[in-house]
PDB file of C-alpha atoms in Angstrom:
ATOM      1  CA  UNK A   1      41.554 -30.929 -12.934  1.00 95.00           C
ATOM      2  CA  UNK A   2      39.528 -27.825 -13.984  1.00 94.00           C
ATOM      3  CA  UNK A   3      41.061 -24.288 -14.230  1.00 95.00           C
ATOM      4  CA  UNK A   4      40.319 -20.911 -15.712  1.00 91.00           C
ATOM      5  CA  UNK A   5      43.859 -20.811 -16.850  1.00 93.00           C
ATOM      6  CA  UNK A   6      44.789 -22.974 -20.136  1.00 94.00           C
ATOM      7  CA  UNK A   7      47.936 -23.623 -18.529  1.00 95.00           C
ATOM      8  CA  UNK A   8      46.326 -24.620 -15.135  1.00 94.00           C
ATOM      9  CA  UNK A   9      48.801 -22.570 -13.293  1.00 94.00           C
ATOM     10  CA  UNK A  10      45.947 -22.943 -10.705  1.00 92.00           C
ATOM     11  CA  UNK A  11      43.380 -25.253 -11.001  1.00 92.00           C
ATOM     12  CA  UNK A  12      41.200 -27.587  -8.255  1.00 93.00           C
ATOM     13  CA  UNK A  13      41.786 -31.525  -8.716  1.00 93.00           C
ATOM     14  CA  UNK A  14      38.884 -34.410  -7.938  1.00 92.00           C
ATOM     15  CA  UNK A  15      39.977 -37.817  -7.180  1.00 91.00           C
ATOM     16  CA  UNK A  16      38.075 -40.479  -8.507  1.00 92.00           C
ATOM     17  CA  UNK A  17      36.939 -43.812  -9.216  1.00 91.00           C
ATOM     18  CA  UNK A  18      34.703 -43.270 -11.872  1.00 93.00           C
ATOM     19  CA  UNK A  19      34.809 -41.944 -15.501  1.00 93.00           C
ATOM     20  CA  UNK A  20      33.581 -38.447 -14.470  1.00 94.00           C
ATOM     21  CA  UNK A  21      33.660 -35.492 -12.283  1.00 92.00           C
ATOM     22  CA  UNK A  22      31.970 -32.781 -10.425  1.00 93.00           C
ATOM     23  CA  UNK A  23      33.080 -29.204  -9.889  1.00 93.00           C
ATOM     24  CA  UNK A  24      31.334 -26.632  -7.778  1.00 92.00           C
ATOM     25  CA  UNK A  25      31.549 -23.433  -6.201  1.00 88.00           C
ATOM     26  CA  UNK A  26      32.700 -22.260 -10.125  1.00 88.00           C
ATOM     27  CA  UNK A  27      32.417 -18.487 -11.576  1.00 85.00           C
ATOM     28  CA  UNK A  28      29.917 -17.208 -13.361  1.00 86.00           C
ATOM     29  CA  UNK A  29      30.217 -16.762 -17.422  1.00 85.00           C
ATOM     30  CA  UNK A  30      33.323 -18.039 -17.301  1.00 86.00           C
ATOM     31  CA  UNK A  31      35.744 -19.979 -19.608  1.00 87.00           C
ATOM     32  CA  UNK A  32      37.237 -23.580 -17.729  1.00 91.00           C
ATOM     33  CA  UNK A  33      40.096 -25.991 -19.391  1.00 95.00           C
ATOM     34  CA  UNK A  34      39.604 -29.510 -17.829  1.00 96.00           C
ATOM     35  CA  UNK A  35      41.967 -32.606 -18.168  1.00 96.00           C
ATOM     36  CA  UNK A  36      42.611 -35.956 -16.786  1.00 96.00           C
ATOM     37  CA  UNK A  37      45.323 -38.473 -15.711  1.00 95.00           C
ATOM     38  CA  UNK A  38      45.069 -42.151 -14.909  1.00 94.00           C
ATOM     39  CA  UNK A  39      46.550 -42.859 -11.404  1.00 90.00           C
ATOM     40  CA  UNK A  40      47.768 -46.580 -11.643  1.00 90.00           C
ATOM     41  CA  UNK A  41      47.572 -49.502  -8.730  1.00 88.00           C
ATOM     42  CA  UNK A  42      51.411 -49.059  -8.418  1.00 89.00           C
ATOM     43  CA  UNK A  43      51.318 -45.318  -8.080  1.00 86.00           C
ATOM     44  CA  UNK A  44      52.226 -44.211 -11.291  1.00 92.00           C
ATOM     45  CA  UNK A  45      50.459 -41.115 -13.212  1.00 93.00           C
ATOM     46  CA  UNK A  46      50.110 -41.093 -16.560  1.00 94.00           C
ATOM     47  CA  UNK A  47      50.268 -38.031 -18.531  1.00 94.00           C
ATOM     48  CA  UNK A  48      47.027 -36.094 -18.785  1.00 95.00           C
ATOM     49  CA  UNK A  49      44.443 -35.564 -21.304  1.00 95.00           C
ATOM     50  CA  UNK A  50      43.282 -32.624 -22.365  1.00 95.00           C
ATOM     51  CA  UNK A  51      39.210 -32.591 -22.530  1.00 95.00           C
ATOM     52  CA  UNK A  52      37.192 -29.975 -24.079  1.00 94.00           C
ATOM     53  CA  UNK A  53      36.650 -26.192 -22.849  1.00 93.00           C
ATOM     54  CA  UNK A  54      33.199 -25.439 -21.132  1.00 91.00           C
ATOM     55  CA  UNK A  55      32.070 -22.124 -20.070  1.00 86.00           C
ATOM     56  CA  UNK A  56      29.421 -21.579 -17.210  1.00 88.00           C
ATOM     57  CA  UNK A  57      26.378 -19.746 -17.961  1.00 88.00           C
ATOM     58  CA  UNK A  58      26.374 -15.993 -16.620  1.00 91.00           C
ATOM     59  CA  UNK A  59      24.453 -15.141 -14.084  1.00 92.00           C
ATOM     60  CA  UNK A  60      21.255 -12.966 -13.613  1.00 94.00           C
ATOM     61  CA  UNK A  61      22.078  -9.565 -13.138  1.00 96.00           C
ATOM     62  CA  UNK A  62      21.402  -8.140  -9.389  1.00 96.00           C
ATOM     63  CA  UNK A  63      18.897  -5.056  -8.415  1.00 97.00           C
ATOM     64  CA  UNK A  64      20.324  -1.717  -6.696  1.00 97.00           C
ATOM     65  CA  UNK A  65      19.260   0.172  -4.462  1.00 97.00           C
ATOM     66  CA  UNK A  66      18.738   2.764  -6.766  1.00 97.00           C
ATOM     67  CA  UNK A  67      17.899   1.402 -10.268  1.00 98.00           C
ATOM     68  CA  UNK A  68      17.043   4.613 -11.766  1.00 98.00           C
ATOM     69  CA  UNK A  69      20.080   7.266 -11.045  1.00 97.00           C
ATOM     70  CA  UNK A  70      18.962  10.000 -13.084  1.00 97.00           C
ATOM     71  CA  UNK A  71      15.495  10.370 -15.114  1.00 98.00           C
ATOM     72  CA  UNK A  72      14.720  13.248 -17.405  1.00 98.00           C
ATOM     73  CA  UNK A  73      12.097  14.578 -19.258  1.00 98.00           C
ATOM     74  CA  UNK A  74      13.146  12.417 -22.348  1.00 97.00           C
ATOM     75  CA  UNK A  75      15.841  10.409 -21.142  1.00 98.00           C
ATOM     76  CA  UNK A  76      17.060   7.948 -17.836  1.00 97.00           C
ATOM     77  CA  UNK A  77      19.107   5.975 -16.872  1.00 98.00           C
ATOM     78  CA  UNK A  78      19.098   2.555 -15.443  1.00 98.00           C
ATOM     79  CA  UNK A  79      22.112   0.855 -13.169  1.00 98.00           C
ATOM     80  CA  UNK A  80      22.482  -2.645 -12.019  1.00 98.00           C
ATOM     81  CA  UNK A  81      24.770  -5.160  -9.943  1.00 96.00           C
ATOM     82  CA  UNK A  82      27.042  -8.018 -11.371  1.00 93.00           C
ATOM     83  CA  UNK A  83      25.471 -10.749  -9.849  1.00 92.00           C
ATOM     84  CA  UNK A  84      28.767 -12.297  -9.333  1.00 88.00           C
ATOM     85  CA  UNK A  85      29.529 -12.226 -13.501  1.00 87.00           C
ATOM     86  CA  UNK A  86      32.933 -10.926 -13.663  1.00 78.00           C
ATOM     87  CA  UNK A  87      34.936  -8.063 -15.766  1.00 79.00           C
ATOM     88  CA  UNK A  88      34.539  -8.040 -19.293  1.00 84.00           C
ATOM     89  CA  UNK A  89      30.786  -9.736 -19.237  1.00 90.00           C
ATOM     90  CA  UNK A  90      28.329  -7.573 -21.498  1.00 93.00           C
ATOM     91  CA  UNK A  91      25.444  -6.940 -20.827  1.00 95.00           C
ATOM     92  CA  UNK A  92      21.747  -6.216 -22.586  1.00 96.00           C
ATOM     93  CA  UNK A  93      19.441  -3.914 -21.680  1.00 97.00           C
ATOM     94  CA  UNK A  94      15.864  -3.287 -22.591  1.00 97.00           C
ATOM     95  CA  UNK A  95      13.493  -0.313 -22.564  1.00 98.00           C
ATOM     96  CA  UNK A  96       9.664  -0.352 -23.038  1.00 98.00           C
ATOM     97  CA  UNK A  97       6.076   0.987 -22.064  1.00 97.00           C
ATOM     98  CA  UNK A  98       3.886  -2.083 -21.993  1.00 97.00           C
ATOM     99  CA  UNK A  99       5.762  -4.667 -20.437  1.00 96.00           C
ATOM    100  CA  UNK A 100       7.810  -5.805 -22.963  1.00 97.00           C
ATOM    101  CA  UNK A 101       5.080  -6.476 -25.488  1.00 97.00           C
ATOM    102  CA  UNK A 102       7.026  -4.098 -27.797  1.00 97.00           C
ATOM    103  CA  UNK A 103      10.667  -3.193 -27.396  1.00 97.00           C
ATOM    104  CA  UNK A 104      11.591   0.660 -27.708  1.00 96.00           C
ATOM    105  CA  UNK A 105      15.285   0.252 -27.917  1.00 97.00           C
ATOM    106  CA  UNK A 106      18.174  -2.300 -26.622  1.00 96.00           C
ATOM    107  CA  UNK A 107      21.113  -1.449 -25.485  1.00 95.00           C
ATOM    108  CA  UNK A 108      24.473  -3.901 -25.461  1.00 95.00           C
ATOM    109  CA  UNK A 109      27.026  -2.693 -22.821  1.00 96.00           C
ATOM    110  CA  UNK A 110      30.492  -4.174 -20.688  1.00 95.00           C
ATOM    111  CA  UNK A 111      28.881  -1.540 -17.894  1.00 96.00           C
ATOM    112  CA  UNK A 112      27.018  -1.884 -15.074  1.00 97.00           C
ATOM    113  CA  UNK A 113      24.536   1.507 -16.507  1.00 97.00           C
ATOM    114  CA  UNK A 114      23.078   2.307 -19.838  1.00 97.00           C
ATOM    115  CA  UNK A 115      21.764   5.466 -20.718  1.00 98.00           C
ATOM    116  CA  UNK A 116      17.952   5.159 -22.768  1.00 97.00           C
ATOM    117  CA  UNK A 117      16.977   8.509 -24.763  1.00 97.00           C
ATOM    118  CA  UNK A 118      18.051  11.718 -25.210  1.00 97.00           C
ATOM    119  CA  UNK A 119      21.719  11.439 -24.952  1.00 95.00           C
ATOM    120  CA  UNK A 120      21.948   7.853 -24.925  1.00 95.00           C
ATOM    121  CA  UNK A 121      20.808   4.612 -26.342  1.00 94.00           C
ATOM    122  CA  UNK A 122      17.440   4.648 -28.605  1.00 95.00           C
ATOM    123  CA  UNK A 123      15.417   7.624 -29.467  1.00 96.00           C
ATOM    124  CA  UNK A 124      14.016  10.361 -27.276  1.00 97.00           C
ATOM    125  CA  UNK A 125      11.974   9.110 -24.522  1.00 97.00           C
ATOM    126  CA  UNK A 126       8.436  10.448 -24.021  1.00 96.00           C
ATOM    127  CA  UNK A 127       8.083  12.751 -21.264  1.00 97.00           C
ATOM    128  CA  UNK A 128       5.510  11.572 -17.870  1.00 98.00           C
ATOM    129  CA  UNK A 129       5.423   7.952 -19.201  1.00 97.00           C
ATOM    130  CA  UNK A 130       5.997   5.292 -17.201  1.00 97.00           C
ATOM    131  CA  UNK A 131       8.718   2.910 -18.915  1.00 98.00           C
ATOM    132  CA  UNK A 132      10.041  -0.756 -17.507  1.00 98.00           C
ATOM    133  CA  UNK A 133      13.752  -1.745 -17.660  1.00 98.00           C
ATOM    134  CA  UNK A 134      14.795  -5.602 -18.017  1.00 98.00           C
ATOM    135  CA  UNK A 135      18.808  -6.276 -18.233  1.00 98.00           C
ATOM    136  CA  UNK A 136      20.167  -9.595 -18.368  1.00 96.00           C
ATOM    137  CA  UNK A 137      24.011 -10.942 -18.996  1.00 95.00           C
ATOM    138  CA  UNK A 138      25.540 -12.161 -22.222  1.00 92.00           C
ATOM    139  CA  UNK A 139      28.022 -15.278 -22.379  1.00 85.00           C
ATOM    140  CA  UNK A 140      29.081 -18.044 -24.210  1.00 75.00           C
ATOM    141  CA  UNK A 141      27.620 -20.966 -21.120  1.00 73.00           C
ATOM    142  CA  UNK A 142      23.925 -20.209 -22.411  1.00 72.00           C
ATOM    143  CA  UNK A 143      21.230 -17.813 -22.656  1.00 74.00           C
ATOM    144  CA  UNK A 144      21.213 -15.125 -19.459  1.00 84.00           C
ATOM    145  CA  UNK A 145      17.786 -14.708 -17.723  1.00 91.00           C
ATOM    146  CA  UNK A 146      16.199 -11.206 -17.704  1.00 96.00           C
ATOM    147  CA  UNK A 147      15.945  -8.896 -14.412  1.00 98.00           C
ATOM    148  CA  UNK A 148      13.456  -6.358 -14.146  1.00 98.00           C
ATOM    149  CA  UNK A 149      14.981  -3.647 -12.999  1.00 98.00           C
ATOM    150  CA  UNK A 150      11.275  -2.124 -12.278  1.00 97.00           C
ATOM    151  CA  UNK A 151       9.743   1.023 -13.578  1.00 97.00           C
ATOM    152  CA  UNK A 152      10.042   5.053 -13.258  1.00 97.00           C
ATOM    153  CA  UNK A 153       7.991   7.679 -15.117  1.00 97.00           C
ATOM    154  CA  UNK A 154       9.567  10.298 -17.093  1.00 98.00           C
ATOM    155  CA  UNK A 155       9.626  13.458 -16.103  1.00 98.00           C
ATOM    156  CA  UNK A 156       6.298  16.144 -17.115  1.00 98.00           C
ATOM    157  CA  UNK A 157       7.440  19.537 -18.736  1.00 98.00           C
ATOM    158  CA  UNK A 158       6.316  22.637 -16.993  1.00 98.00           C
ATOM    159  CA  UNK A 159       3.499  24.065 -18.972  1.00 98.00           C
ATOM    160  CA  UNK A 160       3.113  27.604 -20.371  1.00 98.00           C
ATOM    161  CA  UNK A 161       1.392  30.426 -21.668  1.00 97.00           C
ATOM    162  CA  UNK A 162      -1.122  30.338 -18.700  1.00 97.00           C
ATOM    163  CA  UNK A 163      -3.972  33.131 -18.885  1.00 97.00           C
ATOM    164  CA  UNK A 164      -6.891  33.348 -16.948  1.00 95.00           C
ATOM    165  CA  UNK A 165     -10.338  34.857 -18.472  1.00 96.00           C
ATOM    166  CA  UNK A 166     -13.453  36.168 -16.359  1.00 95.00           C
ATOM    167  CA  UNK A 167     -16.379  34.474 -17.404  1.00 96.00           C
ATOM    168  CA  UNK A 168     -18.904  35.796 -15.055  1.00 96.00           C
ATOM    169  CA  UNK A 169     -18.624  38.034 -11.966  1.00 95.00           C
ATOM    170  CA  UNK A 170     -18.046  34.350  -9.986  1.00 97.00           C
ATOM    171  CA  UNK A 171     -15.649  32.443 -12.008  1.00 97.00           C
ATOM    172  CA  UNK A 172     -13.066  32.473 -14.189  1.00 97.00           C
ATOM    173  CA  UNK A 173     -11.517  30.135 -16.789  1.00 97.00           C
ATOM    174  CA  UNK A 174      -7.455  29.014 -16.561  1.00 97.00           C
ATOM    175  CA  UNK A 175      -5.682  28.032 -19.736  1.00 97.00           C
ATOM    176  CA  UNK A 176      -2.518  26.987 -20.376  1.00 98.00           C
ATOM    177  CA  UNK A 177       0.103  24.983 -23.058  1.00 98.00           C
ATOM    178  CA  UNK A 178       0.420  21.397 -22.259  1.00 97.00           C
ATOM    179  CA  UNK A 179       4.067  21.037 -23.752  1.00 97.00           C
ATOM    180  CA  UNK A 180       3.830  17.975 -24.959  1.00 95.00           C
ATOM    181  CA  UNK A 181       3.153  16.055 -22.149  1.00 97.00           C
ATOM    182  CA  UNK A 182       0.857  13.062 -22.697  1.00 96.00           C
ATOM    183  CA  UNK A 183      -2.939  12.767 -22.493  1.00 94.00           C
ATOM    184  CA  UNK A 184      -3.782  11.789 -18.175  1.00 93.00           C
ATOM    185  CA  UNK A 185      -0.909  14.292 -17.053  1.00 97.00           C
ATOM    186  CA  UNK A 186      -2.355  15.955 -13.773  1.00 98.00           C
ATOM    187  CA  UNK A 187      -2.125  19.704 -13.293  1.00 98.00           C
ATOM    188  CA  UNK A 188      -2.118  21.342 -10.005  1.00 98.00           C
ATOM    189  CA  UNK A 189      -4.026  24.269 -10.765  1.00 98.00           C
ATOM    190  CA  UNK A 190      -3.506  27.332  -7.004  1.00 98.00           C
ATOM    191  CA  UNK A 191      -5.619  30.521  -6.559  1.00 97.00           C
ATOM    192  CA  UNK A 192      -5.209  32.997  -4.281  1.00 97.00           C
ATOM    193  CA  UNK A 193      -5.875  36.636  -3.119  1.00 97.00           C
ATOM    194  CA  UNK A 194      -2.340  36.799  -2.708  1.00 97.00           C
ATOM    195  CA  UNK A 195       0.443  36.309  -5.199  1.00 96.00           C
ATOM    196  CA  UNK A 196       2.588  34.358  -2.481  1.00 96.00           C
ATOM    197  CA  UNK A 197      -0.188  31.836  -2.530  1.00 97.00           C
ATOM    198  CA  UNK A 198      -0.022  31.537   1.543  1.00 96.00           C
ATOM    199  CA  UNK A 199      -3.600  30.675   1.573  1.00 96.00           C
ATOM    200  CA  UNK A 200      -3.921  29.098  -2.024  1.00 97.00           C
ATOM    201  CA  UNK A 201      -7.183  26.718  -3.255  1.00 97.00           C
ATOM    202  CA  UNK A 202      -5.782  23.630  -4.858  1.00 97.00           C
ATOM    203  CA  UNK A 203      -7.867  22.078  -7.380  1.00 97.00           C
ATOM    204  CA  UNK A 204      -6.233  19.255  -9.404  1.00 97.00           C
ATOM    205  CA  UNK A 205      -7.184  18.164 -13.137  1.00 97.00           C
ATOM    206  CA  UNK A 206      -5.978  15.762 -16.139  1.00 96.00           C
ATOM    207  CA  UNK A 207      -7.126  18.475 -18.957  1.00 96.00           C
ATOM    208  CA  UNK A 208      -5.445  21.831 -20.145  1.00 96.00           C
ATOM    209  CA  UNK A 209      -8.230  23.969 -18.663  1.00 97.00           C
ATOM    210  CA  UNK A 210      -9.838  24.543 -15.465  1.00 97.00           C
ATOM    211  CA  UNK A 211     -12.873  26.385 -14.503  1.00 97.00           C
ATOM    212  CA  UNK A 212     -12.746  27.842 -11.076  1.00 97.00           C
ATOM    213  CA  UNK A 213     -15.986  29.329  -9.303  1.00 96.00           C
ATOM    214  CA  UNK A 214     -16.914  30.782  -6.381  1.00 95.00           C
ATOM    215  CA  UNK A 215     -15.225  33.530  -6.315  1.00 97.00           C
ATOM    216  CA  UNK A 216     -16.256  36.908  -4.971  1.00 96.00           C
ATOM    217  CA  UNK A 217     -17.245  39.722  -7.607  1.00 96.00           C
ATOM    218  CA  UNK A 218     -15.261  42.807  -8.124  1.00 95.00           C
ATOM    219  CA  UNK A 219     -11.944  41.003  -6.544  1.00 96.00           C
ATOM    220  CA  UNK A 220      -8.549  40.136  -8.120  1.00 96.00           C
ATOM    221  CA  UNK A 221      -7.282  36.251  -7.715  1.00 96.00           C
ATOM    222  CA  UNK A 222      -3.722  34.980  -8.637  1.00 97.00           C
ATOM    223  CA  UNK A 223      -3.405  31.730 -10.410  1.00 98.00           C
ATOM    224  CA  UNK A 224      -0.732  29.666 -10.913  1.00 98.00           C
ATOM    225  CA  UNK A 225      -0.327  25.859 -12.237  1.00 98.00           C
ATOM    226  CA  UNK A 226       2.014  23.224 -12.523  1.00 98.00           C
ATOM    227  CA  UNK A 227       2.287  19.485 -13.871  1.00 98.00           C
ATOM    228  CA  UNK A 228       3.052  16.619 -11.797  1.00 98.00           C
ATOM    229  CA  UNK A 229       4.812  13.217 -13.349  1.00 97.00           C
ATOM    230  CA  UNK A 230       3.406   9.832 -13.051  1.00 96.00           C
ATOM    231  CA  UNK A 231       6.355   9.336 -10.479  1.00 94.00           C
ATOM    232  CA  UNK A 232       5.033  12.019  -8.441  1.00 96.00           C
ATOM    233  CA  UNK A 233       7.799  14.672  -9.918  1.00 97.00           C
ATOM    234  CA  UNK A 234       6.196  18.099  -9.883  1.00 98.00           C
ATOM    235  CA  UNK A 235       7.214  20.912 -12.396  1.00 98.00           C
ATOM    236  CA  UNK A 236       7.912  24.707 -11.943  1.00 98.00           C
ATOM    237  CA  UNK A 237       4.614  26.663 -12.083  1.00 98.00           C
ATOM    238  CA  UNK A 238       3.456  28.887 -14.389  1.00 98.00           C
ATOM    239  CA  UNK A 239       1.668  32.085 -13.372  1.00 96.00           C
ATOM    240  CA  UNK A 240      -1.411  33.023 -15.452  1.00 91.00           C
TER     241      UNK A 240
END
């Protein structure tokens, strides 16, 4: 007999010839008491025997639909399913930025979410880089195999202090503050006669500084320019 209850209050029986026994259909990362009795040619039991505890291994961890619940500029978090392990199974969770050649920060957890960064587990994330998630279940049965839970990109910070300069009577040069975000962030950088922006050029760049030329002498142009994450995220603009 096998049973998740020491007692075997409820437990599933094999009858047998031989001097062992298979049990399937069992739950994952999950404690079983076994014993044995001796059925005799006359029909008499004997009493049974207790045999050691096991405990299955747990069970990888399952994908959502929607790994990523909530990202931030420095901070996300990352969800996952059971994967038939039941209450009280812990899990571990991973965080890095180049596929788990280096390890930013684990996090050990009985939920099915763990919060990386600001806020949560590990220090502040960077902001617009792209970090993978791996989570995998702990237990007593063995060693649990990793899931990747995928990636997501941090969010960009809206940058600041945007001015624009005249450098000739045909263009003009846009700065602004990066904010921190990282070296390849891409800027959408709008012009305009009009400070709606109903008709707005869009030029896009990776630097903190755009050129724009072509423009017509002795007019007035609106700029404005915002960041965009690796995830596609865009930021507030900043007028220059």
């Amino acid at each position: 007999q096998i049973s998740t209850d020491a007692a075997f209050a409820s437990a599933a029986s094999s009858r047998t010839q031989a001097l062992d026994a298979a049990f399937t259909a069992l739950s994952a990362n999950a404690a079983y008491y076994l014993r044995v009795r001796a059925h005799g040619n006359d029909g008499r039991l004997s009493d049974y025997t207790a045999l050691p505890s096991t405990r299955t291994p747990p069970a990888a961890p399952g994908v959502p639909a929607a790994p990523f619940p909530a990202v931030g500029t420095s901070s996300m978090a990352a969800a996952w399913t059971g994967g038939g392990n039941g209450p009280g199974t812990a899990y571990l969770a991973r965080i890095s930025t180049d596929d788990f050649t280096t390890v930013i920060f684990s996090s050990e957890t009985f939920a099915l979410s763990a919060l990386f960064g600001s806020g949560g587990a590990g220090p502040a994330l960077v902001q617009n880089t792209t970090h993978q998630v791996q989570v995998k279940a702990l237990g007593g049965g063995g060693p649990g195999v990793f899931t990747a839970l995928g990636s997501v990109s941090t969010l960009a910070r809206a940058p600041s202090s945007s001015m624009a300069a005249v450098t000739s009577s045909t263009t003009a040069r846009l700065s602004w503050q990066a904010e921190g975000n990282p070296a390849g962030t891409v800027y959408e950088v709008w012009r305009d006669l009009d400070p709606s922006f109903p008709q707005a050029v869009k030029t896009e760049v990776s630097t903190s500084a755009h050129l724009a030329g072509g423009l017509s002498p002795r007019t007035t142009y609106y700029f404005q320019v915002r960041a965009r994450s690796h995830g596609g995220v865009l930021t507030a603009f900043d007028a220059a």
